[in-house]
C-alpha positions as a printed Julia matrix, in Angstrom:
248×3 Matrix{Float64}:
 -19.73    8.24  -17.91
 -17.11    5.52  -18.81
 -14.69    4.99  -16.13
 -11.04    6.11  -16.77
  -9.71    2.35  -16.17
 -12.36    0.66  -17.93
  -9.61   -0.2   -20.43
  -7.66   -2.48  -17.82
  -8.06   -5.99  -17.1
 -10.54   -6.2   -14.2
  -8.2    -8.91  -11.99
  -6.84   -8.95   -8.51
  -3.25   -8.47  -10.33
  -5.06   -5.33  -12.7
  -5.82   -4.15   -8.98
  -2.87   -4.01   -7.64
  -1.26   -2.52  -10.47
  -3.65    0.8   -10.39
  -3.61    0.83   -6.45
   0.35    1.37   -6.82
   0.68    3.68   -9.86
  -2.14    5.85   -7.31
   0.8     5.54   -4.4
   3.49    6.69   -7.29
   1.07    9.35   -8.06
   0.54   10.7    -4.62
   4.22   10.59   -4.13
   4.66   12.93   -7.4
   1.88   14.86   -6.43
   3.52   15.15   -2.98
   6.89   16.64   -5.23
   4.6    19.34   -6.26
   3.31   20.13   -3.12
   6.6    20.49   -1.87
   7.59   22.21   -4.96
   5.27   25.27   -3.97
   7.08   25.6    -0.66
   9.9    26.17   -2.16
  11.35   22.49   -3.36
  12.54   20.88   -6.64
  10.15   20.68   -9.16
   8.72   17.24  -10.56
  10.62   18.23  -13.75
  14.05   19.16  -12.3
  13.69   16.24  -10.19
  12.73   14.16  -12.99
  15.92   15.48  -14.85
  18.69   13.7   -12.21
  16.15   10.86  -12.2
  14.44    9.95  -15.07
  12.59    7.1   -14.34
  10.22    9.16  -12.77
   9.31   10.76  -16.15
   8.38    7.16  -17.13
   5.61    6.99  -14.59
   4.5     9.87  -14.75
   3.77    9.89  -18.25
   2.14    6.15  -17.83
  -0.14    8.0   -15.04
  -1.14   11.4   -17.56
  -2.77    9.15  -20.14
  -5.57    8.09  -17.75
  -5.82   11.4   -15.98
  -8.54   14.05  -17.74
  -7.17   17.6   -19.12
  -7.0    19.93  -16.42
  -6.83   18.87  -13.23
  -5.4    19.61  -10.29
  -2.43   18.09   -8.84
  -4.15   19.23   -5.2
  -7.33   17.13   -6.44
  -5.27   14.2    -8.18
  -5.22   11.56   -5.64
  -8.76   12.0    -4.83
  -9.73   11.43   -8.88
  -7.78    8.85   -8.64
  -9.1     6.87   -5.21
 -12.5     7.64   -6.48
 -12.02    6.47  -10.03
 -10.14    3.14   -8.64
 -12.83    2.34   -6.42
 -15.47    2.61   -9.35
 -13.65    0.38  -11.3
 -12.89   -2.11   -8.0
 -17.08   -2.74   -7.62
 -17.37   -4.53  -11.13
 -13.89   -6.71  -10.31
 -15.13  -10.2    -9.29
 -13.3   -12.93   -6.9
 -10.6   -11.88   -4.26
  -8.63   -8.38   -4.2
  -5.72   -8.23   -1.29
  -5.47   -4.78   -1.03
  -9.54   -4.63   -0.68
  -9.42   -7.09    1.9
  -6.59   -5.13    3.54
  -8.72   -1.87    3.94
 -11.65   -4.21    5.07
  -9.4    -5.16    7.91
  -8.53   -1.25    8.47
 -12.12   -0.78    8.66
 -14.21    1.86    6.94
 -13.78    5.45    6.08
 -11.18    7.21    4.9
  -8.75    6.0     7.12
  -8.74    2.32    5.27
  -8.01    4.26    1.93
  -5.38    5.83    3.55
  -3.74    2.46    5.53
  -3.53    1.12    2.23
  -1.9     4.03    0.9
   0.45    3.81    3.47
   0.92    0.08    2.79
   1.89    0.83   -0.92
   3.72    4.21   -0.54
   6.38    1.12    1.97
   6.81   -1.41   -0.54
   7.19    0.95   -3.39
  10.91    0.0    -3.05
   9.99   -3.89   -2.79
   9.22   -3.62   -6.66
  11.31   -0.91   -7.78
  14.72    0.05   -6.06
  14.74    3.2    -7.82
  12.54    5.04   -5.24
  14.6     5.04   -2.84
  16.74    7.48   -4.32
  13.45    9.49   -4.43
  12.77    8.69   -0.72
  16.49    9.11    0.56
  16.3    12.67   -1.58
  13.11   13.99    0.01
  14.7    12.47    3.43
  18.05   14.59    3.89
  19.9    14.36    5.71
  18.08   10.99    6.99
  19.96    8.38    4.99
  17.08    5.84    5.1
  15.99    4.6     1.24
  12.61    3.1     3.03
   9.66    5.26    3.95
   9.98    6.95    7.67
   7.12    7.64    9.65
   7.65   11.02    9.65
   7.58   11.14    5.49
   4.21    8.89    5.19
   2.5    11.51    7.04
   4.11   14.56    5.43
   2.9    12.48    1.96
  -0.52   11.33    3.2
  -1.09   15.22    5.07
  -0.33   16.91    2.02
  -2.1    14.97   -0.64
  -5.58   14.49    1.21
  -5.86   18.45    2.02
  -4.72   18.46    5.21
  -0.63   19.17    5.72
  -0.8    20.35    9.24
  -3.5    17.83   10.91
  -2.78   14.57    9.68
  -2.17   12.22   12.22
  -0.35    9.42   10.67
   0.75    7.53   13.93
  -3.35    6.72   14.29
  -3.83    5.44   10.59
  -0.41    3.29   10.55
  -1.15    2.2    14.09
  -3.08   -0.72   12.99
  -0.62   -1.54   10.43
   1.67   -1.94   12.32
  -0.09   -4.0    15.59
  -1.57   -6.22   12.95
   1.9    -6.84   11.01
   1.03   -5.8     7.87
   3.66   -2.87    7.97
   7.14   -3.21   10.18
   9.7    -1.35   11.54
  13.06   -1.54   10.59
  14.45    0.94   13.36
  12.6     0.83   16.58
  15.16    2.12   18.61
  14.94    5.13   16.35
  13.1     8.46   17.19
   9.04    7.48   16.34
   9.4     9.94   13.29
  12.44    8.8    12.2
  11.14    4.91   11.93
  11.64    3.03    8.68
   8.76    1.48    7.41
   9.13   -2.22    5.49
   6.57   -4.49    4.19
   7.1    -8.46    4.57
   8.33   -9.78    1.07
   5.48  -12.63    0.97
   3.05  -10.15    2.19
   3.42   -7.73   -0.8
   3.8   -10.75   -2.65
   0.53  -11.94   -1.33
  -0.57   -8.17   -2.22
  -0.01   -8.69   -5.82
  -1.3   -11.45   -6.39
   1.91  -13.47   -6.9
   2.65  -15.79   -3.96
   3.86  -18.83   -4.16
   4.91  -21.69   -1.36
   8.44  -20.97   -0.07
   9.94  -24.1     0.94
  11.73  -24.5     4.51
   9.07  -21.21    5.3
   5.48  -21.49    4.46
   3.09  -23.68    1.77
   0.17  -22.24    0.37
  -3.05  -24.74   -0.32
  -6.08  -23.71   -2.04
  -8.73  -23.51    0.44
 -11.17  -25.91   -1.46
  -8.05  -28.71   -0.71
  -8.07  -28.55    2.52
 -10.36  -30.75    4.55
 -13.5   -29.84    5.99
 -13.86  -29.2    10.09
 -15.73  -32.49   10.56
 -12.91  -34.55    9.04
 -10.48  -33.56   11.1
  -8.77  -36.12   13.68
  -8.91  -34.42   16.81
 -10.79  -34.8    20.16
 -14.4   -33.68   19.79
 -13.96  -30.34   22.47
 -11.09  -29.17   20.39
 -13.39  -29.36   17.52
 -15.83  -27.82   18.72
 -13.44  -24.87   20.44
 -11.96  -25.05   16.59
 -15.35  -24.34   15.21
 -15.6   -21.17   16.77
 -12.93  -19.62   15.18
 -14.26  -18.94   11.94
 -17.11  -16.32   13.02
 -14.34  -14.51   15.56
 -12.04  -13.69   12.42
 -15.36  -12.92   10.04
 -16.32  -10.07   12.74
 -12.92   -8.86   13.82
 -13.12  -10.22   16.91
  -9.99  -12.12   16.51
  -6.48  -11.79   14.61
  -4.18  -14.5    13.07
C-alpha cells in the first residue's frame, strides 16, 4: 500500500515540513475535541480566522475519506514515520526523539517541540493559542495547553502527564521557559530561534554568536595541538554522547 506522502520530497527539509503540518493537525484536531465539550467549532473558528482554513485544507488532501478526527494524529504519526525509514542522511527532529528516547513519549516530545515553535514560523497561531488560552494573555504555548493538546489527541484527556514528557525538554534546552516565576501550568513555552532553525534544516553561522563547520572540515583528534592527557581525556567524549551518558 503506497504511503500517503510518497509524493513529497524525501529530505531533512520534506521532514520537517510533514512533522509540523502533523503539530497544526493535532492542534485542529484538538479544536474538535474541544468542540464536543461544548467549544467553537473548527469552522466557526476558521471563520474569524481564516488562515486556518488554508491548512487545513493543505492537510485533507493527504488524509483518506473517512476518518476520524479522534484517530487523525495517530494516521498521521504512523504514516510520517513510514515515510521517515526510506529518507536517507540526517533528520533533526529524528535525532531529537532519539535523544527523548524510545516509545511513545519521543513522538510526543517532539510534538511538544513543534506544537512551541508553531509561532516561530507563523505569527498567526498565536491568535489561535491566546484564543484557546482566555483569559491567559500568553500568544506562546503554556504548559498547561501542551498537555490539554497532547491528552486529548493521543486518547487520553484526563491522564496525560505532560510535566514528565516536556521534562527532558526542558533540562536538555531544547524547549524554554519564558515565565518561570509563573504558576507551572501557566508557563510559556519558547523554542531557541537557531534551534528551530537547526530543526528545519536552515541554519546558518550567526556572526558575533555561533559558526557552523561541516564536520568533515574540522580536524581529526590526532591533529589537534594539545597536551597528550587532554587528548586522551578528549577522546573519551565521543562514546559518552553516542550512549547518552553525557550532554552538550
Amino acid at each position: 500500500m503506497s504511503n500517503a506522502f510518497a509524493s513529497l520530497p524525501q529530505t531533512a527539509r520534506g521532514h520537517f515540513l510533514l512533522s509540523f503540518y502533523g503539530a497544526i493537525h493535532r492542534l485542529l484536531c484538538y479544536v474538535e475535541y474541544m468542540a464536543g465539550l461544548g467549544g467553537e467549532s473548527l469552522d466557526d473558528l476558521s471563520g474569524r480566522l481564516p488562515f486556518l482554513a488554508h491548512y487545513r485544507d493543505e492537510m485533507r488532501r493527504f488524509l483518506p475519506a473517512g476518518l476520524a478526527a479522534a484517530d487523525a494524529p495517530a494516521w498521521w504519526d504512523d504514516e510520517l514515520a513510514a515515510w521517515t525509514g526510506d529518507v536517507p542522511g540526517h533528520l533533526p527532529l529524528a535525532a531529537l526523539a532519539g535523544a527523548v528516547g524510545p516509545g511513545p513519549d519521543a513522538a510526543e516530545a517532539v510534538a511538544i517541540f513543534l506544537l512551541t515553535g508553531l509561532v516561530e514560523e507563523d505569527s498567526r497561531f498565536g491568535t489561535l493559542l491566546a484564543h484557546l488560552q482566555a483569559p491567559l494573555p500568553s500568544r506562546r504555548l503554556t504548559l498547561e495547553l501542551a498537555g490539554q493538546i497532547l491528552g486529548a489527541t493521543s486518547g487520553r484527556p484526563h491522564g496525560f502527564d505532560i510535566w514528565e514528557v516536556c521534562r527532558p525538554l526542558l533540562n536538555a534546552g531544547v524547549v524554554e521557559v519564558v515565565n518561570r516565576d509563573a504558576p507551572r501550568p501557566e508557563w510559556m513555552l519558547r523554542v531557541a530561534p537557531p534551534l528551530w532553525d537547526a530543526a528545519r534544516d536552515s541554519l546558518i553561522s550567526a556572526p558575533g554568536q555561533y559558526t557552523l563547520h561541516a564536520a568533515d572540515d574540522l580536524a581529526a583528534l590526532e591533529e589537534l595541538i594539545l597536551p597528550d592527557d587532554f587528548l586522551q581525556r578528549l577522546g573519551h567524549v565521543p562514546p559518552l554522547l553516542a550512549g547518552g551518558k553525557a550532554m552538550m
